[in-house]
């Protein structure tokens, strides 16, 4: 006989947080958003345990969805620099995905591989042409003109006078030669590079190896940008942390390539993770010589969570059908309101921790349509959230920026749309026929309003999260989960929470109905 739940399944927009006493030390500057990414052992007396015990953490509890229109290398770099974590999309060739992971791992904040280089026998005319083309006025001079050739000098606009210095003048006659340049030795860190920049009043510090070959340039302005990212999510070698999506079909080839490329954590991308295919995939990852972390999902209930945890998942993703571009519920009638799913799975996670002393973080995936939904998800027990639509709006996402009805938009398409053709995500492991497309779509192709730079937006979103946490008397995510009091809001009280009974002014002072 079918089981029918007593409660309707609910979503974030149906709940409100009720404030607790805000103590004087409870100010946004004191809020710590550190979240665990993967499973760890701790004293079950302390539920939830200190997230810093996890072998992999992030400074802010936000991840970007493994989707073609969301998580490429640029977005992964921008998000890790802000303290979050991207999962590079797996619905692409193995080599292509590994190359994206490598790009993120090789990114060295503040250390730039010189992109404007000439040989000493080039002329001032070449310098001007290159400056025009790249927009960069600092040109490294190397013996062979490559970015990592033997470093012999540098040329900037201060080395020549336009209109006075003949265009045919060889660079070697006007450049600042190596012997007059302060250089850093490869291996120095950004702090040390900055010391040299200040001590010698430099704008640029070339970094060379023991053979005098150029490795990087460090610019004074880039150090300042680094200072603006105090929460950067980095590994013990100070490389940015990055995740990567895998599927339960080609994991035997994909996983080793991604681990080799340096992925810090993997995640199986599937619309329904309560399946034996995921069990097999996790077992394979865990059987590798090299230790690798793997998240699994998505599930929406206790049984799904326990299945994946017992199979060895390092974190579990929660949510079916709540994504902004997702039509799984309409097409197949499966899924669950995101809030109900998170509440049940968080309870199962806590019980499992009490029983075993192993804490397995959960990620609330999809359905965040307002910034405050992040706080609600965390208050309900999610360790971190995953978002697609949110990130697709930014400069760093892979989608095209287009003008629609006089407004700038970015393209955002679901992995279950015919555009993405990510059939592995929806596949049930049927090997009887070779598939290269979906039998029916579970996602749409859409536009989202263009919103500028990731950092500018995420800073505001997280300011709201920190502020609400202070209302709730919480300075950490553990505090929030332990203390939060939530109430279901009636449809009328949700209406009351919006603008009502006033005439709104537009920017010209005219009025419009709310
Ligand atoms: P949202 O943030 O609401 O845009 O949701 C993003 C999530 O939606 C993804 O992390 C994924 O779980 C899910 N998704 C991705 N593609 C599709 C689809 O085509 N149905 N759904």
XYZ file of C-alpha atoms and ligand atoms in Angstrom:
535
model
C 0.000 0.000 0.000
C 1.361 3.408 -0.885
C 2.799 5.488 1.941
C 1.323 8.977 2.151
C 3.197 11.592 4.207
C 1.078 13.380 6.819
C 2.646 16.777 6.148
C 2.650 18.599 2.813
C 6.144 19.139 1.444
C 7.203 22.733 1.947
C 9.789 25.082 0.555
C 11.961 27.901 1.951
C 9.623 30.745 0.992
C 6.989 29.334 3.367
C 9.140 29.867 6.472
C 10.338 32.828 8.496
C 12.982 33.014 11.214
C 11.934 34.398 14.592
C 14.685 36.556 16.199
C 16.477 35.567 19.395
C 18.266 37.890 21.816
C 21.144 39.593 20.002
C 24.041 39.952 22.425
C 26.499 42.822 22.033
C 29.254 40.596 20.636
C 26.862 39.303 18.018
C 27.810 41.633 15.159
C 28.385 40.710 11.497
C 32.157 41.209 11.812
C 32.215 38.374 14.380
C 30.204 35.932 12.271
C 32.207 32.914 11.103
C 30.674 31.155 8.080
C 33.150 28.252 7.966
C 31.430 25.077 6.744
C 32.594 21.465 6.476
C 32.683 19.980 2.970
C 33.420 16.329 3.688
C 32.769 13.720 6.386
C 34.792 13.681 9.581
C 34.870 12.032 12.996
C 34.054 13.992 16.127
C 32.670 13.659 19.622
C 28.946 12.922 19.160
C 28.321 14.876 22.374
C 28.857 18.065 20.395
C 26.039 18.096 17.850
C 26.671 19.659 15.409
C 30.453 19.341 15.720
C 32.998 22.077 15.037
C 33.248 22.323 11.203
C 36.959 23.055 11.437
C 37.536 19.402 12.336
C 36.678 18.449 8.733
C 39.682 17.718 6.490
C 38.192 19.996 3.819
C 36.286 23.152 4.732
C 35.203 26.343 3.030
C 35.087 29.869 4.417
C 31.580 30.587 3.139
C 28.856 27.913 2.789
C 28.199 28.423 -0.901
C 28.912 26.186 -3.899
C 28.132 26.644 -7.582
C 26.148 24.054 -9.521
C 27.943 21.638 -11.843
C 26.275 23.001 -14.932
C 27.552 24.043 -18.354
C 26.044 27.491 -17.917
C 27.466 28.002 -14.427
C 30.738 26.408 -13.358
C 33.614 26.909 -15.767
C 37.164 27.761 -14.671
C 36.613 31.527 -14.439
C 33.667 31.176 -12.086
C 35.501 28.531 -10.054
C 38.429 30.924 -9.567
C 36.202 33.869 -8.649
C 34.149 31.828 -6.167
C 37.131 30.162 -4.475
C 38.735 33.596 -4.101
C 35.595 34.665 -2.199
C 35.743 31.599 0.064
C 33.227 29.325 -1.705
C 33.633 26.238 -3.891
C 32.728 25.466 -7.496
C 32.074 22.085 -9.005
C 33.311 22.270 -12.593
C 30.656 20.722 -14.837
C 31.080 17.104 -15.838
C 28.897 17.177 -18.954
C 31.910 17.687 -21.225
C 34.849 15.618 -22.419
C 37.121 14.208 -19.728
C 40.179 16.090 -21.017
C 38.249 19.360 -21.237
C 37.006 19.032 -17.673
C 40.469 18.103 -16.376
C 41.919 21.139 -18.195
C 39.444 23.420 -16.395
C 40.382 21.905 -13.045
C 44.059 22.379 -13.876
C 43.454 26.020 -14.760
C 41.927 26.665 -11.360
C 44.691 24.822 -9.518
C 47.407 26.662 -11.456
C 45.888 30.038 -10.751
C 48.147 31.854 -8.355
C 46.560 34.942 -6.899
C 48.790 37.899 -7.539
C 51.307 35.917 -9.637
C 50.738 36.541 -13.316
C 52.437 34.766 -16.202
C 53.580 37.692 -18.348
C 51.388 38.041 -21.433
C 53.359 40.884 -23.099
C 56.861 39.844 -24.033
C 59.441 40.867 -26.648
C 63.024 40.060 -27.580
C 65.791 42.667 -27.037
C 66.150 43.138 -30.793
C 62.511 44.226 -31.157
C 61.947 47.951 -31.786
C 60.001 50.707 -30.067
C 57.491 50.332 -32.924
C 56.913 46.702 -31.809
C 56.491 47.882 -28.214
C 53.768 50.365 -29.187
C 52.009 47.816 -31.376
C 51.988 45.235 -28.550
C 50.822 47.783 -25.969
C 48.008 48.764 -28.303
C 46.968 45.142 -28.783
C 47.064 43.978 -25.137
C 46.389 47.231 -23.294
C 49.361 46.418 -21.029
C 52.198 48.919 -20.831
C 54.658 46.709 -18.922
C 56.559 44.449 -21.309
C 58.987 41.781 -20.165
C 62.065 41.390 -22.354
C 63.327 37.832 -22.592
C 66.061 36.438 -24.816
C 63.604 34.439 -26.919
C 60.574 36.697 -26.433
C 58.582 33.993 -24.566
C 56.884 34.451 -21.168
C 59.389 32.126 -19.484
C 62.563 32.851 -21.468
C 65.816 34.165 -19.931
C 64.893 37.517 -18.412
C 67.027 40.429 -19.650
C 65.015 43.582 -18.981
C 61.703 45.344 -18.765
C 60.179 48.208 -20.679
C 57.389 50.533 -19.594
C 56.088 53.869 -20.880
C 58.643 55.619 -18.652
C 61.486 54.238 -20.799
C 60.719 56.202 -23.992
C 59.347 59.549 -25.140
C 56.642 59.333 -27.745
C 57.434 61.539 -30.737
C 61.081 61.946 -29.615
C 62.443 58.402 -29.438
C 62.666 56.997 -33.009
C 60.337 54.043 -33.609
C 63.256 52.051 -35.001
C 65.192 52.209 -31.687
C 66.007 48.671 -30.518
C 64.457 47.709 -27.206
C 67.862 46.744 -25.753
C 68.911 50.434 -25.910
C 65.931 51.815 -23.995
C 64.809 49.003 -21.650
C 65.681 48.934 -17.948
C 68.306 46.159 -17.964
C 68.252 43.127 -15.687
C 71.139 44.363 -13.533
C 69.098 47.436 -12.494
C 65.911 45.503 -11.655
C 64.834 44.129 -8.275
C 63.651 40.554 -8.788
C 62.039 37.937 -6.534
C 63.210 34.302 -6.500
C 60.680 31.638 -7.419
C 59.113 30.139 -4.275
C 58.509 33.432 -2.496
C 54.945 33.992 -1.347
C 52.717 36.946 -1.998
C 53.477 38.504 1.366
C 57.220 38.435 0.622
C 56.665 39.754 -2.891
C 54.673 42.626 -1.469
C 57.457 43.417 1.017
C 59.910 43.795 -1.885
C 57.439 45.930 -3.838
C 57.099 48.349 -0.925
C 60.733 48.355 0.128
C 61.968 49.209 -3.383
C 58.951 51.337 -4.397
C 58.200 49.093 -7.392
C 55.087 48.824 -9.532
C 56.099 45.394 -10.837
C 58.224 42.642 -9.345
C 59.553 40.032 -11.831
C 59.952 36.574 -10.288
C 62.758 34.474 -11.792
C 64.128 30.972 -11.294
C 67.710 29.965 -10.594
C 68.552 30.122 -14.358
C 67.269 33.708 -14.559
C 64.223 32.542 -16.474
C 61.107 34.644 -15.944
C 58.281 32.845 -14.115
C 55.807 35.517 -13.027
C 55.194 39.196 -12.632
C 53.659 40.486 -9.418
C 51.890 43.822 -9.775
C 51.323 46.201 -6.870
C 47.638 46.592 -7.841
C 47.066 42.810 -7.824
C 48.348 42.540 -4.296
C 45.729 45.087 -3.283
C 43.055 42.929 -4.979
C 44.370 39.924 -3.040
C 43.901 41.882 0.189
C 40.260 42.321 -0.808
C 39.792 38.522 -0.711
C 40.616 37.589 2.880
C 38.409 34.479 2.808
C 40.116 32.782 -0.154
C 39.577 29.017 -0.096
C 43.039 27.488 -0.606
C 44.829 24.186 -0.042
C 48.066 23.707 1.969
C 50.058 24.836 -1.080
C 47.942 28.004 -1.281
C 46.260 26.814 -4.489
C 42.543 27.490 -4.883
C 40.195 24.657 -3.896
C 38.045 23.267 -6.697
C 35.494 20.478 -7.112
C 34.474 18.549 -10.218
C 31.327 16.790 -11.376
C 31.376 13.101 -12.349
C 28.688 10.673 -13.490
C 27.908 7.042 -12.800
C 28.811 5.904 -16.356
C 32.357 6.893 -17.351
C 33.764 7.264 -13.822
C 36.507 4.675 -14.386
C 38.173 7.054 -16.863
C 36.947 10.411 -15.599
C 37.779 10.103 -11.906
C 41.518 9.296 -12.287
C 41.918 12.142 -14.804
C 40.267 14.647 -12.452
C 42.226 13.476 -9.418
C 45.417 13.739 -11.466
C 44.438 17.281 -12.525
C 44.189 18.223 -8.847
C 40.433 18.249 -8.104
C 40.036 18.539 -4.325
C 36.606 16.922 -4.216
C 34.342 15.168 -6.704
C 30.572 14.993 -6.812
C 28.280 12.605 -8.660
C 25.859 14.649 -10.724
C 22.462 13.010 -10.860
C 18.855 14.117 -10.588
C 18.060 11.041 -8.463
C 20.942 9.717 -6.383
C 19.150 6.928 -4.512
C 20.483 4.274 -6.863
C 22.870 1.361 -6.980
C 24.760 3.130 -9.789
C 25.864 5.745 -7.271
C 26.877 3.033 -4.808
C 29.166 1.526 -7.483
C 30.620 4.918 -8.379
C 31.444 5.771 -4.763
C 33.022 2.334 -4.277
C 35.238 2.912 -7.304
C 36.419 6.324 -6.062
C 37.162 4.865 -2.647
C 39.103 1.961 -4.180
C 41.599 4.300 -5.857
C 45.110 4.353 -4.454
C 44.971 8.127 -4.033
C 42.468 9.267 -1.415
C 39.690 11.259 -3.075
C 36.579 12.816 -1.625
C 33.272 12.242 -3.357
C 29.850 13.754 -2.726
C 26.703 12.020 -3.949
C 23.018 12.741 -4.519
C 20.508 14.048 -4.981
C 18.177 12.629 -2.366
C 15.194 14.054 -0.508
C 14.696 11.720 2.431
C 16.301 9.783 5.241
C 16.511 6.481 3.319
C 18.323 8.051 0.366
C 20.761 9.802 2.702
C 21.581 6.646 4.670
C 22.052 4.607 1.498
C 24.666 7.013 0.150
C 26.407 7.510 3.484
C 26.731 3.791 4.030
C 28.107 3.489 0.496
C 30.857 5.930 1.589
C 29.706 9.339 0.313
C 31.707 12.210 1.826
C 28.785 14.611 1.609
C 25.221 14.275 0.383
C 23.330 16.638 -1.870
C 19.636 17.228 -1.190
C 16.945 18.336 -3.631
C 14.881 17.004 -6.503
C 12.908 19.215 -8.821
C 13.432 22.546 -7.041
C 15.941 24.037 -9.510
C 14.838 27.215 -11.271
C 15.308 25.605 -14.706
C 14.111 22.166 -13.639
C 10.893 20.581 -14.903
C 11.439 17.131 -13.390
C 8.399 17.478 -11.142
C 6.220 18.436 -14.099
C 7.591 15.756 -16.378
C 7.828 12.842 -13.957
C 5.979 13.807 -10.786
C 8.945 13.081 -8.501
C 10.545 15.406 -5.998
C 9.872 17.134 -2.732
C 9.619 20.692 -1.400
C 13.191 21.746 -0.659
C 12.620 22.767 2.980
C 10.930 19.475 3.915
C 13.726 17.527 2.230
C 16.484 19.448 4.062
C 14.739 19.156 7.441
C 14.358 15.364 7.145
C 17.872 14.740 5.826
C 19.459 17.010 8.475
C 17.705 14.960 11.138
C 18.990 11.724 9.605
C 22.524 13.179 9.475
C 22.380 14.117 13.185
C 21.078 10.672 14.158
C 23.820 9.022 12.120
C 26.402 11.220 13.856
C 25.018 10.349 17.277
C 25.145 6.662 16.414
C 28.568 6.507 14.740
C 30.539 9.679 15.600
C 30.822 10.358 11.858
C 29.445 13.666 10.638
C 28.463 13.738 6.950
C 27.736 17.279 5.687
C 24.638 17.910 3.585
C 24.222 20.395 0.753
C 20.877 21.980 -0.100
C 20.867 22.071 -3.911
C 18.535 24.266 -5.990
C 15.518 26.419 -5.369
C 17.286 29.409 -3.773
C 15.382 32.290 -5.333
C 15.947 34.934 -2.616
C 19.142 35.598 -0.682
C 17.395 34.884 2.613
C 16.594 31.328 1.454
C 20.292 30.594 2.020
C 19.935 31.515 5.705
C 16.738 29.487 6.014
C 18.455 26.448 4.463
C 21.409 26.789 6.866
C 19.075 27.284 9.831
C 17.249 24.096 8.867
C 20.525 22.195 9.006
C 22.105 22.389 5.555
C 25.892 22.641 5.936
C 26.134 24.531 2.666
C 24.037 25.361 -0.375
C 24.501 24.866 -4.110
C 23.160 27.422 -6.587
C 22.895 27.626 -10.364
C 20.652 30.566 -11.318
C 22.360 32.790 -8.762
C 25.809 32.354 -10.339
C 24.692 32.183 -13.974
C 23.965 35.948 -13.780
C 27.577 36.970 -13.289
C 30.394 38.035 -15.624
C 32.402 34.923 -14.739
C 29.785 32.332 -15.790
C 30.266 30.678 -19.197
C 26.910 31.740 -20.708
C 26.704 34.524 -23.312
C 25.667 38.025 -22.266
C 22.861 39.139 -24.602
C 20.503 42.073 -24.886
C 16.819 41.161 -24.639
C 14.152 43.888 -24.685
C 16.756 46.520 -23.859
C 18.015 44.636 -20.844
C 21.254 42.702 -20.518
C 20.718 39.015 -19.797
C 22.903 35.937 -19.411
C 21.952 32.583 -20.830
C 21.123 29.862 -18.305
C 20.194 26.361 -19.400
C 19.447 23.207 -17.396
C 21.556 20.078 -17.609
C 18.352 18.230 -18.486
C 17.623 20.471 -21.464
C 18.298 19.406 -25.022
C 20.921 22.118 -25.168
C 23.066 20.506 -22.442
C 22.291 16.896 -23.477
C 23.587 15.663 -20.128
C 21.865 12.289 -20.459
C 24.169 10.646 -17.900
C 22.569 12.826 -15.213
C 19.140 11.342 -15.885
C 20.163 7.916 -17.036
C 19.250 4.825 -15.055
C 22.213 2.808 -16.214
C 20.445 1.142 -19.118
C 23.293 0.012 -21.367
C 21.067 -1.703 -23.919
C 21.059 1.279 -26.264
C 23.692 3.867 -27.004
C 22.341 7.265 -26.082
C 23.557 10.630 -27.133
C 20.472 12.579 -26.277
C 17.615 12.726 -23.848
C 14.370 10.851 -24.479
C 12.536 13.771 -22.957
C 13.676 17.023 -21.395
C 13.813 17.674 -17.659
C 15.164 21.205 -17.937
C 14.687 24.405 -19.911
C 16.882 26.914 -21.732
C 16.411 30.426 -20.327
C 17.762 33.921 -19.636
C 18.561 35.450 -16.259
C 19.147 39.179 -15.653
C 22.835 40.059 -15.952
C 24.164 41.148 -12.554
C 27.870 42.073 -12.961
C 30.759 40.684 -10.965
C 30.450 37.667 -8.686
C 32.295 39.275 -5.781
C 30.147 42.417 -5.711
C 26.957 40.340 -5.521
C 28.187 37.625 -3.164
C 29.467 40.247 -0.701
C 25.951 41.698 -0.457
C 24.276 38.294 -0.198
C 26.604 37.204 2.601
C 26.141 40.526 4.393
C 22.433 39.661 4.548
C 23.174 36.147 5.842
C 25.487 37.493 8.567
C 22.964 40.148 9.547
C 20.105 37.635 9.899
C 22.381 35.343 11.915
C 22.944 38.215 14.346
C 19.154 38.650 14.610
C 19.056 34.985 15.563
C 21.840 35.445 18.144
C 24.290 33.277 16.151
C 27.929 33.920 15.231
C 28.589 30.536 13.615
C 26.640 28.107 11.454
C 26.491 25.663 14.368
C 24.964 28.377 16.576
C 22.440 29.174 13.893
C 21.310 25.569 13.517
C 21.160 25.021 17.283
C 19.282 28.231 18.076
C 17.135 28.973 15.036
C 13.392 29.167 15.554
C 11.344 28.924 12.382
C 7.665 29.423 11.756
C 5.539 28.482 8.778
C 4.156 31.694 7.288
C 0.567 31.779 6.025
C -0.083 33.085 2.506
C -1.542 36.269 4.032
C 1.495 36.874 6.242
C 3.786 36.393 3.228
C 1.745 39.112 1.488
C 2.136 41.262 4.617
C 5.930 40.819 4.333
C 6.010 42.483 0.906
C 5.321 46.132 0.102
C 1.593 46.728 0.626
C -0.958 49.517 0.876
C 1.377 52.203 -0.452
C 1.933 53.722 -3.893
C 5.552 53.125 -4.888
C 7.490 55.986 -6.485
C 9.627 55.253 -9.510
C 12.909 57.100 -10.109
C 11.109 60.022 -11.787
C 8.808 60.511 -8.805
C 5.816 58.902 -10.582
C 3.794 56.323 -8.728
C 2.942 52.741 -9.630
C 0.849 50.041 -8.021
C 2.938 47.695 -5.859
P 18.897 26.738 -9.174
O 19.958 27.274 -8.268
O 17.529 26.893 -8.591
O 18.982 27.318 -10.552
O 19.126 25.165 -9.280
C 20.342 24.584 -9.677
C 20.228 23.087 -9.534
O 19.222 22.578 -10.408
C 21.465 22.314 -9.924
O 22.450 22.286 -8.934
C 20.907 20.931 -10.218
O 20.747 20.162 -9.058
C 19.541 21.239 -10.773
N 19.475 21.143 -12.231
C 20.438 21.380 -13.155
N 19.902 21.175 -14.376
C 18.627 20.811 -14.163
C 17.654 20.475 -15.165
O 17.863 20.658 -16.350
N 16.527 19.970 -14.722
N 18.388 20.816 -12.839
